[in-house]
mmCIF file of C-alpha atoms and ligand atoms in Angstrom:
data_model
loop_
_atom_site.group_PDB
_atom_site.id
_atom_site.type_symbol
_atom_site.label_atom_id
_atom_site.label_comp_id
_atom_site.label_asym_id
_atom_site.label_seq_id
_atom_site.Cartn_x
_atom_site.Cartn_y
_atom_site.Cartn_z
ATOM 1 C CA MET F 3 149.344 91.483 32.536
ATOM 2 C CA SER F 4 150.585 95.025 33.217
ATOM 3 C CA LEU F 5 151.315 96.331 36.510
ATOM 4 C CA PHE F 6 148.842 98.595 36.412
ATOM 5 C CA ALA F 7 146.021 95.923 35.467
ATOM 6 C CA ARG F 8 147.429 93.557 38.140
ATOM 7 C CA LEU F 9 146.692 96.506 40.477
ATOM 8 C CA LEU F 10 143.386 97.338 39.234
ATOM 9 C CA ALA F 11 142.461 93.421 39.414
ATOM 10 C CA LEU F 12 143.697 93.523 43.067
ATOM 11 C CA PHE F 13 141.614 96.583 43.681
ATOM 12 C CA ALA F 14 138.554 95.354 42.244
ATOM 13 C CA ALA F 15 139.112 91.700 43.840
ATOM 14 C CA LEU F 16 139.454 93.888 47.659
ATOM 15 C CA SER F 17 136.399 95.917 46.834
ATOM 16 C CA ILE F 18 134.306 92.877 46.154
ATOM 17 C CA ALA F 19 135.548 91.312 49.530
ATOM 18 C CA LEU F 20 134.831 94.644 51.322
ATOM 19 C CA LEU F 21 131.495 94.900 49.948
ATOM 20 C CA ILE F 22 130.431 91.284 50.977
ATOM 21 C CA ALA F 23 131.924 92.220 54.253
ATOM 22 C CA ILE F 24 129.846 95.024 54.713
ATOM 23 C CA THR F 25 126.911 93.450 53.317
ATOM 24 C CA VAL F 26 127.004 90.477 55.660
ATOM 25 C CA ASP F 27 127.704 92.430 58.703
ATOM 26 C CA VAL F 28 124.829 94.537 57.938
ATOM 27 C CA ASP F 29 122.507 91.437 57.140
ATOM 28 C CA SER F 30 123.405 90.043 60.538
ATOM 29 C CA SER F 31 121.469 92.755 62.382
ATOM 30 C CA ALA F 32 119.343 94.100 59.633
ATOM 31 C CA ASN F 33 116.191 92.285 61.280
ATOM 32 C CA VAL F 34 116.912 93.493 64.788
ATOM 33 C CA PRO F 35 114.700 96.678 65.477
ATOM 34 C CA GLN F 36 116.134 99.502 67.242
ATOM 35 C CA VAL F 37 114.853 101.746 70.216
ATOM 36 C CA ARG F 38 116.210 104.605 71.621
ATOM 37 C CA ALA F 39 116.958 105.365 75.508
ATOM 38 C CA VAL F 40 114.913 108.531 76.392
ATOM 39 C CA LEU F 41 117.425 109.427 79.080
ATOM 40 C CA GLU F 42 120.427 108.202 81.157
ATOM 41 C CA THR F 43 121.698 108.195 84.588
ATOM 42 C CA GLU F 44 124.769 110.373 85.994
ATOM 43 C CA PRO F 45 127.946 107.888 85.858
ATOM 44 C CA VAL F 46 128.422 105.663 88.793
ATOM 45 C CA LEU F 47 131.788 106.981 90.812
ATOM 46 C CA SER F 48 134.242 104.208 89.951
ATOM 47 C CA PRO F 49 135.886 103.785 86.816
ATOM 48 C CA GLY F 50 136.132 100.817 84.738
ATOM 49 C CA ASP F 51 133.539 98.193 84.567
ATOM 50 C CA ALA F 52 131.562 99.299 88.000
ATOM 51 C CA ALA F 53 127.949 99.736 86.940
ATOM 52 C CA ASP F 54 125.831 96.258 87.132
ATOM 53 C CA ASP F 55 122.470 96.089 88.057
ATOM 54 C CA VAL F 56 119.137 97.985 89.037
ATOM 55 C CA ALA F 57 115.821 97.883 90.929
ATOM 56 C CA ILE F 58 113.191 100.310 90.477
ATOM 57 C CA TRP F 59 111.178 101.617 93.525
ATOM 58 C CA ILE F 60 107.633 102.712 92.821
ATOM 59 C CA ASP F 61 106.407 105.681 94.802
ATOM 60 C CA PRO F 62 103.160 104.609 95.880
ATOM 61 C CA SER F 63 101.887 108.410 96.399
ATOM 62 C CA ASN F 64 103.302 109.903 93.527
ATOM 63 C CA PRO F 65 104.728 107.322 90.567
ATOM 64 C CA LEU F 66 106.581 110.156 89.327
ATOM 65 C CA ARG F 67 108.908 110.249 92.442
ATOM 66 C CA SER F 68 109.849 106.775 91.641
ATOM 67 C CA MET F 69 113.524 106.165 92.126
ATOM 68 C CA ILE F 70 116.292 103.506 90.771
ATOM 69 C CA VAL F 71 118.326 101.761 93.261
ATOM 70 C CA ALA F 72 121.397 100.601 91.211
ATOM 71 C CA THR F 73 124.778 99.060 92.090
ATOM 72 C CA ASP F 74 128.398 100.401 91.679
ATOM 73 C CA LYS F 75 129.946 96.866 91.872
ATOM 74 C CA ASP F 76 133.272 98.400 93.307
ATOM 75 C CA ARG F 77 131.960 100.360 95.787
ATOM 76 C CA GLY F 78 128.089 99.849 96.622
ATOM 77 C CA LEU F 79 124.612 101.367 95.776
ATOM 78 C CA VAL F 80 123.497 104.599 94.123
ATOM 79 C CA THR F 81 120.037 105.877 93.656
ATOM 80 C CA TYR F 82 118.894 108.201 91.299
ATOM 81 C CA ASP F 83 115.644 110.001 90.346
ATOM 82 C CA LEU F 84 113.478 109.356 87.335
ATOM 83 C CA SER F 85 115.622 112.023 85.269
ATOM 84 C CA GLY F 86 118.765 110.246 86.245
ATOM 85 C CA ASN F 87 120.034 112.753 88.756
ATOM 86 C CA ALA F 88 122.130 111.018 91.725
ATOM 87 C CA LEU F 89 120.325 111.224 95.121
ATOM 88 C CA GLN F 90 122.590 109.273 97.322
ATOM 89 C CA HIS F 91 125.535 107.128 97.087
ATOM 90 C CA LEU F 92 126.282 104.470 99.623
ATOM 91 C CA ALA F 93 129.840 102.784 100.079
ATOM 92 C CA MET F 94 129.001 99.227 101.277
ATOM 93 C CA GLY F 95 131.624 97.019 99.289
ATOM 94 C CA GLU F 96 131.355 95.281 96.265
ATOM 95 C CA ILE F 97 127.869 95.138 95.889
ATOM 96 C CA ASN F 98 126.959 93.342 92.693
ATOM 97 C CA ASN F 99 123.133 92.862 92.057
ATOM 98 C CA VAL F 100 120.454 94.465 93.958
ATOM 99 C CA ASP F 101 116.428 93.827 94.287
ATOM 100 C CA LEU F 102 113.470 95.393 96.240
ATOM 101 C CA ARG F 103 109.879 94.097 97.383
ATOM 102 C CA ASP F 104 107.194 96.362 99.295
ATOM 103 C CA GLY F 105 105.363 95.656 101.826
ATOM 104 C CA PHE F 106 107.427 93.567 104.128
ATOM 105 C CA SER F 107 106.387 93.637 108.184
ATOM 106 C CA LEU F 108 108.743 94.795 110.373
ATOM 107 C CA GLY F 109 108.146 95.975 114.016
ATOM 108 C CA GLY F 110 104.233 96.240 112.890
ATOM 109 C CA GLU F 111 105.148 98.758 110.014
ATOM 110 C CA ARG F 112 105.209 97.708 106.233
ATOM 111 C CA ILE F 113 108.231 98.656 104.706
ATOM 112 C CA THR F 114 110.255 98.311 101.626
ATOM 113 C CA LEU F 115 113.322 95.855 101.807
ATOM 114 C CA ILE F 116 115.958 96.160 99.657
ATOM 115 C CA ALA F 117 118.688 93.331 99.347
ATOM 116 C CA GLY F 118 122.105 93.314 97.751
ATOM 117 C CA SER F 119 124.741 90.737 96.959
ATOM 118 C CA ASN F 120 128.298 91.752 98.656
ATOM 119 C CA ARG F 121 131.016 89.890 96.944
ATOM 120 C CA THR F 122 133.867 91.714 99.448
ATOM 121 C CA ASP F 123 132.445 89.285 102.138
ATOM 122 C CA LYS F 124 130.080 87.148 100.573
ATOM 123 C CA THR F 125 126.831 88.451 102.576
ATOM 124 C CA VAL F 126 123.647 90.185 101.747
ATOM 125 C CA VAL F 127 123.156 93.693 102.709
ATOM 126 C CA VAL F 128 119.485 94.940 103.660
ATOM 127 C CA LEU F 129 118.280 98.130 103.653
ATOM 128 C CA THR F 130 115.070 100.071 103.431
ATOM 129 C CA ILE F 131 113.831 103.503 101.883
ATOM 130 C CA ASP F 132 112.235 106.311 103.777
ATOM 131 C CA PRO F 133 109.365 107.042 101.102
ATOM 132 C CA VAL F 134 109.317 110.644 102.235
ATOM 133 C CA THR F 135 113.172 111.690 101.702
ATOM 134 C CA ARG F 136 113.674 108.844 99.382
ATOM 135 C CA LEU F 137 116.802 108.110 101.294
ATOM 136 C CA LEU F 138 118.246 104.484 101.632
ATOM 137 C CA ARG F 139 119.042 103.162 105.377
ATOM 138 C CA VAL F 140 120.985 100.110 106.377
ATOM 139 C CA LEU F 141 118.447 97.690 108.400
ATOM 140 C CA ASN F 142 119.335 96.227 111.441
ATOM 141 C CA SER F 143 119.463 92.401 110.487
ATOM 142 C CA VAL F 144 121.226 89.186 111.313
ATOM 143 C CA PRO F 145 124.208 88.632 109.394
ATOM 144 C CA ILE F 146 123.232 86.769 105.960
ATOM 145 C CA ARG F 147 126.614 85.097 104.976
ATOM 146 C CA VAL F 148 126.193 82.645 102.041
ATOM 147 C CA SER F 149 128.162 79.383 101.593
ATOM 148 C CA LEU F 150 128.565 80.078 98.070
ATOM 149 C CA GLU F 151 131.825 80.230 95.904
ATOM 150 C CA ASP F 152 130.669 83.978 95.379
ATOM 151 C CA ALA F 153 127.843 86.394 96.361
ATOM 152 C CA TYR F 154 127.086 86.898 92.638
ATOM 153 C CA GLY F 155 123.458 87.351 91.484
ATOM 154 C CA LEU F 156 120.889 88.228 93.396
ATOM 155 C CA CYS F 157 116.754 88.446 93.276
ATOM 156 C CA MET F 158 113.852 88.854 95.659
ATOM 157 C CA TYR F 159 110.311 86.710 95.604
ATOM 158 C CA HIS F 160 107.458 87.481 97.666
ATOM 159 C CA SER F 161 105.228 84.259 97.790
ATOM 160 C CA PRO F 162 101.557 84.627 96.897
ATOM 161 C CA LYS F 163 101.090 81.337 98.760
ATOM 162 C CA SER F 164 102.515 82.076 102.106
ATOM 163 C CA ASP F 165 103.027 85.944 102.380
ATOM 164 C CA ARG F 166 106.522 85.196 103.252
ATOM 165 C CA PHE F 167 109.956 87.150 101.731
ATOM 166 C CA TYR F 168 112.944 85.358 99.991
ATOM 167 C CA ILE F 169 116.082 86.320 98.370
ATOM 168 C CA PHE F 170 117.963 84.130 96.112
ATOM 169 C CA VAL F 171 121.815 84.507 95.597
ATOM 170 C CA THR F 172 123.348 82.966 92.526
ATOM 171 C CA SER F 173 126.871 82.285 92.127
ATOM 172 C CA THR F 174 129.709 81.834 89.784
ATOM 173 C CA GLY F 175 131.798 78.064 89.350
ATOM 174 C CA ASN F 176 128.926 75.529 89.278
ATOM 175 C CA GLY F 177 126.258 78.116 89.464
ATOM 176 C CA ALA F 178 125.059 77.217 92.929
ATOM 177 C CA VAL F 179 121.855 78.913 94.204
ATOM 178 C CA GLU F 180 120.824 79.625 97.865
ATOM 179 C CA GLN F 181 116.984 80.697 98.714
ATOM 180 C CA TRP F 182 116.889 82.555 102.211
ATOM 181 C CA GLU F 183 113.790 83.473 104.058
ATOM 182 C CA LEU F 184 113.612 86.595 105.687
ATOM 183 C CA PHE F 185 111.404 87.436 108.872
ATOM 184 C CA ASP F 186 110.896 89.732 111.584
ATOM 185 C CA ASP F 187 113.014 88.715 114.359
ATOM 186 C CA ALA F 188 112.032 91.055 117.524
ATOM 187 C CA GLY F 189 112.638 94.059 115.048
ATOM 188 C CA LYS F 190 115.666 92.793 113.416
ATOM 189 C CA VAL F 191 115.700 91.169 109.611
ATOM 190 C CA GLY F 192 116.034 87.775 110.274
ATOM 191 C CA ALA F 193 117.157 85.227 107.609
ATOM 192 C CA ARG F 194 117.429 81.569 107.537
ATOM 193 C CA GLN F 195 118.739 79.557 104.212
ATOM 194 C CA VAL F 196 115.535 77.396 103.173
ATOM 195 C CA ARG F 197 116.917 75.688 100.034
ATOM 196 C CA SER F 198 119.738 75.314 97.355
ATOM 197 C CA PHE F 199 120.249 73.780 94.091
ATOM 198 C CA ILE F 200 122.853 73.872 91.368
ATOM 199 C CA VAL F 201 122.418 75.405 88.074
ATOM 200 C CA GLY F 202 125.546 73.883 86.268
ATOM 201 C CA SER F 203 127.950 76.715 85.432
ATOM 202 C CA ASP F 204 128.167 80.327 86.263
ATOM 203 C CA ALA F 205 125.087 81.819 86.963
ATOM 204 C CA GLU F 206 124.163 85.619 87.816
ATOM 205 C CA GLY F 207 120.793 87.331 86.520
ATOM 206 C CA CYS F 208 117.657 86.095 88.093
ATOM 207 C CA VAL F 209 113.986 87.468 88.565
ATOM 208 C CA ALA F 210 111.162 86.043 90.334
ATOM 209 C CA ASP F 211 107.348 86.399 89.723
ATOM 210 C CA ASP F 212 105.430 86.893 92.657
ATOM 211 C CA GLN F 213 101.728 86.063 91.026
ATOM 212 C CA SER F 214 103.020 82.727 89.399
ATOM 213 C CA ALA F 215 105.487 81.656 92.130
ATOM 214 C CA THR F 216 108.299 81.281 89.284
ATOM 215 C CA LEU F 217 112.009 81.824 89.602
ATOM 216 C CA TYR F 218 113.986 82.464 86.214
ATOM 217 C CA VAL F 219 117.965 82.397 86.218
ATOM 218 C CA SER F 220 120.380 82.845 83.421
ATOM 219 C CA GLU F 221 123.322 80.216 83.064
ATOM 220 C CA GLU F 222 125.600 82.724 81.530
ATOM 221 C CA MET F 223 126.940 80.396 78.706
ATOM 222 C CA ARG F 224 124.062 78.173 78.165
ATOM 223 C CA GLY F 225 120.511 79.439 78.518
ATOM 224 C CA ILE F 226 117.543 80.649 80.628
ATOM 225 C CA TRP F 227 115.805 78.478 83.366
ATOM 226 C CA ARG F 228 112.595 78.457 84.868
ATOM 227 C CA TYR F 229 112.100 77.049 88.559
ATOM 228 C CA GLY F 230 109.530 77.102 91.045
ATOM 229 C CA ALA F 231 110.163 79.838 93.475
ATOM 230 C CA GLU F 232 108.754 77.972 96.514
ATOM 231 C CA PRO F 233 111.423 76.579 99.089
ATOM 232 C CA SER F 234 109.402 73.355 98.706
ATOM 233 C CA ASP F 235 110.228 73.512 94.920
ATOM 234 C CA GLY F 236 113.239 71.382 94.732
ATOM 235 C CA ASP F 237 115.708 71.490 91.477
ATOM 236 C CA ALA F 238 112.872 70.585 88.876
ATOM 237 C CA ARG F 239 113.530 72.954 86.190
ATOM 238 C CA MET F 240 112.655 73.699 82.420
ATOM 239 C CA LEU F 241 114.921 75.318 79.870
ATOM 240 C CA ILE F 242 113.075 78.390 78.294
ATOM 241 C CA ASP F 243 115.799 79.188 75.588
ATOM 242 C CA HIS F 244 119.718 78.037 74.824
ATOM 243 C CA ILE F 245 122.727 79.371 73.179
ATOM 244 C CA GLY F 246 123.023 77.534 70.172
ATOM 245 C CA GLY F 247 119.533 76.962 69.274
ATOM 246 C CA GLU F 248 117.595 78.957 66.693
ATOM 247 C CA ASN F 249 117.204 82.020 68.220
ATOM 248 C CA PRO F 250 119.928 84.403 68.019
ATOM 249 C CA LEU F 251 121.412 83.991 71.668
ATOM 250 C CA LYS F 252 125.295 84.919 72.410
ATOM 251 C CA ALA F 253 126.927 84.401 75.766
ATOM 252 C CA ASP F 254 126.857 85.818 77.991
ATOM 253 C CA LEU F 255 123.211 85.998 79.007
ATOM 254 C CA GLU F 256 122.749 88.463 81.921
ATOM 255 C CA GLY F 257 120.266 90.449 83.432
ATOM 256 C CA LEU F 258 116.180 89.226 83.368
ATOM 257 C CA ALA F 259 113.059 91.295 83.996
ATOM 258 C CA ILE F 260 109.281 90.729 83.816
ATOM 259 C CA TYR F 261 106.724 92.884 82.201
ATOM 260 C CA GLN F 262 103.333 92.509 83.164
ATOM 261 C CA GLY F 263 101.295 93.990 79.948
ATOM 262 C CA ALA F 264 97.737 94.956 79.658
ATOM 263 C CA SER F 265 94.911 92.071 79.011
ATOM 264 C CA GLY F 266 96.952 89.372 80.323
ATOM 265 C CA ALA F 267 100.285 89.820 77.893
ATOM 266 C CA SER F 268 103.313 88.944 80.134
ATOM 267 C CA TYR F 269 107.021 88.971 78.686
ATOM 268 C CA LEU F 270 110.325 87.749 79.971
ATOM 269 C CA VAL F 271 113.173 90.176 78.792
ATOM 270 C CA ALA F 272 116.632 89.127 78.827
ATOM 271 C CA SER F 273 120.127 90.843 78.539
ATOM 272 C CA ASN F 274 121.788 89.103 75.571
ATOM 273 C CA GLN F 275 124.956 90.346 76.308
ATOM 274 C CA GLY F 276 127.173 88.975 73.588
ATOM 275 C CA ASN F 277 125.239 90.340 70.911
ATOM 276 C CA SER F 278 124.327 93.892 72.800
ATOM 277 C CA GLU F 279 120.572 93.066 72.199
ATOM 278 C CA PHE F 280 117.650 92.077 74.565
ATOM 279 C CA VAL F 281 115.540 89.327 73.816
ATOM 280 C CA VAL F 282 111.730 88.968 74.481
ATOM 281 C CA TYR F 283 109.431 85.642 75.364
ATOM 282 C CA ASP F 284 106.057 85.492 75.438
ATOM 283 C CA ARG F 285 105.122 84.454 79.020
ATOM 284 C CA ALA F 286 101.607 83.806 77.981
ATOM 285 C CA ASN F 287 102.174 81.679 75.041
ATOM 286 C CA GLY F 288 104.406 78.899 76.028
ATOM 287 C CA TYR F 289 107.809 81.441 76.136
ATOM 288 C CA ALA F 290 107.643 81.794 72.602
ATOM 289 C CA TYR F 291 110.323 83.866 71.168
ATOM 290 C CA VAL F 292 108.953 87.426 70.695
ATOM 291 C CA GLY F 293 112.151 89.149 69.199
ATOM 292 C CA SER F 294 115.233 90.882 69.989
ATOM 293 C CA PHE F 295 115.963 94.661 69.836
ATOM 294 C CA LYS F 296 118.914 96.712 70.289
ATOM 295 C CA ILE F 297 119.320 100.213 72.209
ATOM 296 C CA GLY F 298 120.714 102.661 69.723
ATOM 297 C CA GLY F 299 122.300 105.858 69.961
ATOM 298 C CA GLY F 300 120.686 109.162 69.488
ATOM 299 C CA ALA F 301 121.561 112.972 69.472
ATOM 300 C CA THR F 302 121.835 113.198 73.405
ATOM 301 C CA VAL F 303 122.215 109.371 74.548
ATOM 302 C CA ASP F 304 124.974 107.262 73.571
ATOM 303 C CA ALA F 305 124.101 103.511 72.198
ATOM 304 C CA VAL F 306 123.799 100.555 74.607
ATOM 305 C CA THR F 307 126.121 97.821 74.323
ATOM 306 C CA LEU F 308 127.257 94.710 76.711
ATOM 307 C CA THR F 309 124.605 95.270 79.367
ATOM 308 C CA ASP F 310 124.664 93.223 82.459
ATOM 309 C CA GLY F 311 121.731 94.127 84.797
ATOM 310 C CA ILE F 312 118.154 95.347 83.813
ATOM 311 C CA ASP F 313 115.068 95.880 85.682
ATOM 312 C CA LEU F 314 111.502 96.892 83.985
ATOM 313 C CA THR F 315 108.201 97.996 85.262
ATOM 314 C CA HIS F 316 104.732 98.287 83.802
ATOM 315 C CA VAL F 317 103.847 101.042 85.955
ATOM 316 C CA SER F 318 102.968 104.125 83.954
ATOM 317 C CA LEU F 319 105.401 106.874 85.311
ATOM 318 C CA GLY F 320 103.980 109.784 83.529
ATOM 319 C CA PRO F 321 104.191 111.101 79.809
ATOM 320 C CA THR F 322 108.055 110.214 79.372
ATOM 321 C CA PHE F 323 107.136 106.685 79.993
ATOM 322 C CA PRO F 324 103.480 105.932 79.612
ATOM 323 C CA GLN F 325 103.727 102.043 79.620
ATOM 324 C CA GLY F 326 106.424 101.963 82.255
ATOM 325 C CA VAL F 327 110.404 101.820 81.905
ATOM 326 C CA LEU F 328 113.152 99.454 81.042
ATOM 327 C CA ILE F 329 116.237 100.367 82.962
ATOM 328 C CA VAL F 330 119.650 99.095 81.419
ATOM 329 C CA GLN F 331 123.335 98.973 82.524
ATOM 330 C CA ASP F 332 125.723 100.342 79.507
ATOM 331 C CA HIS F 333 129.035 99.125 79.220
ATOM 332 C CA ARG F 334 130.429 101.967 77.676
ATOM 333 C CA ASN F 335 128.979 105.298 78.428
ATOM 334 C CA THR F 336 130.100 107.902 75.731
ATOM 335 C CA ASN F 337 128.576 111.414 74.738
ATOM 336 C CA PRO F 338 130.409 112.469 76.675
ATOM 337 C CA ILE F 339 132.954 109.884 77.611
ATOM 338 C CA ALA F 340 132.393 109.289 81.483
ATOM 339 C CA ASN F 341 132.407 106.103 83.841
ATOM 340 C CA GLN F 342 129.595 103.779 83.161
ATOM 341 C CA ASN F 343 125.700 104.428 83.896
ATOM 342 C CA PHE F 344 122.436 103.143 83.259
ATOM 343 C CA LYS F 345 119.863 104.255 80.345
ATOM 344 C CA LEU F 346 116.268 104.515 80.399
ATOM 345 C CA VAL F 347 113.886 103.233 77.824
ATOM 346 C CA SER F 348 110.193 103.875 77.392
ATOM 347 C CA TRP F 349 108.637 100.517 77.192
ATOM 348 C CA ALA F 350 106.098 102.059 74.503
ATOM 349 C CA ASP F 351 109.103 102.404 72.240
ATOM 350 C CA VAL F 352 109.693 98.662 72.788
ATOM 351 C CA ALA F 353 106.206 97.600 72.222
ATOM 352 C CA ARG F 354 106.117 99.708 68.926
ATOM 353 C CA ALA F 355 109.541 98.341 67.788
ATOM 354 C CA LEU F 356 108.591 94.735 68.389
ATOM 355 C CA ASP F 357 104.680 95.316 67.428
ATOM 356 C CA LEU F 358 103.544 93.780 70.756
ATOM 357 C CA PRO F 359 99.864 93.121 70.750
ATOM 358 C CA ASP F 360 99.076 95.256 73.557
ATOM 359 C CA ALA F 361 101.308 98.301 72.117
ATOM 360 C CA SER F 362 98.203 100.199 70.977
ATOM 361 C CA ALA F 363 95.893 98.977 73.584
ATOM 362 C CA THR F 364 98.054 100.760 76.435
ATOM 363 C CA ALA F 365 99.783 103.471 74.368
ATOM 364 C CA THR F 366 96.589 105.885 75.241
ATOM 365 C CA GLN F 367 96.817 105.011 78.933
ATOM 366 C CA GLU F 368 97.070 108.138 81.061
ATOM 367 C CA PRO F 369 99.493 108.108 83.459
ATOM 368 C CA LEU F 370 97.955 107.534 87.380
ATOM 369 C CA SER F 371 97.292 110.574 89.256
ATOM 370 C CA PRO F 372 98.590 110.042 92.779
ATOM 371 C CA ALA F 373 95.195 109.651 94.118
ATOM 372 C CA GLN F 374 94.445 106.423 91.681
ATOM 373 C CA ALA F 375 97.904 105.188 92.269
ATOM 374 C CA GLN F 376 97.440 105.190 96.099
ATOM 375 C CA ALA F 377 94.055 103.591 95.530
ATOM 376 C CA SER F 378 95.709 100.784 93.347
HETATM 377 CA CA1 LIG Q 424 127.917 87.945 84.627
HETATM 378 CA CA1 LIG Q 425 127.055 91.442 85.969
HETATM 379 CA CA1 LIG Q 426 126.935 103.194 75.433
HETATM 380 CA CA1 LIG Q 427 126.295 109.122 77.638
#
């Protein structure tokens, strides 16, 4: 064979190999629907891997004034309006995860409680929102110092059985979890530990459902667990899905969130960080796997990859988010290149992409007027 013929054969072989590689790559994600973020928040102040978790506060008097509370895990908390403009930066330590609940009774007033896991000193910080100014304020609370390896993940729970408020703090290592009850202690937010259990290995993302008294925890390298959320529920649990099973899960499993759809539909959403995907389970149908989706890049907002924390609401937030909003951390904020930030995805787009049964039923739902929202 001449040198030319050998080069030609080599070139042909390389071309075929390249073609196979490209085809395989396309095939592996060909069936994963993509949605696009509608908008993104301003970057967090800290460089590097700093944005982590989010919680959505719904303004009961005007849902369009609702607010995002997010963590800058090297610095503290940051809040944004629904257009992504930063409202307030609070330097408070290495706040990793954040969650909130309305309706906590303190000094005869019903207030919103916000809690954050502080890795700097393994404590939980407690704050509230002034609904008029939308500014956060640290509450006078008894020290909440967990005895875990790390104050890593955090989520809150308002019991439908007892009307009591709780926080769950998850940890690295053996994935130990502590449940604390919060109460009005003569005008301060008091706290007492009421339960602990061990998940098995690094556990961060968690979410509690206040209707069914259920807690979900991500064991990062293994799977998603369901526990009871009441202090008396012990360590009985059910594995909803796991890495290495038939569904496309890849470590780490990270943030969790719940969507309450129209007509009883309800979904559990998880950040499948290793695949830069989000996975959806049908809570009303035995946690059946509904599908996965990616958040691709658009003209103004870049694609979402390697997401940590997420939050999700079904509450209609105007024409931009008629069926609610999914908010996700994004590992690389490009277009333009900047510190990490959070992306806002219209749930209506997710419902369409996954062909959810209630996608059309609620697509025409009008946003709540302030008066309706107050009445609801
Ligand atoms: Ca993690
Ligand atoms: Ca994280
Ligand atoms: Ca990105
Ligand atoms: Ca960007």
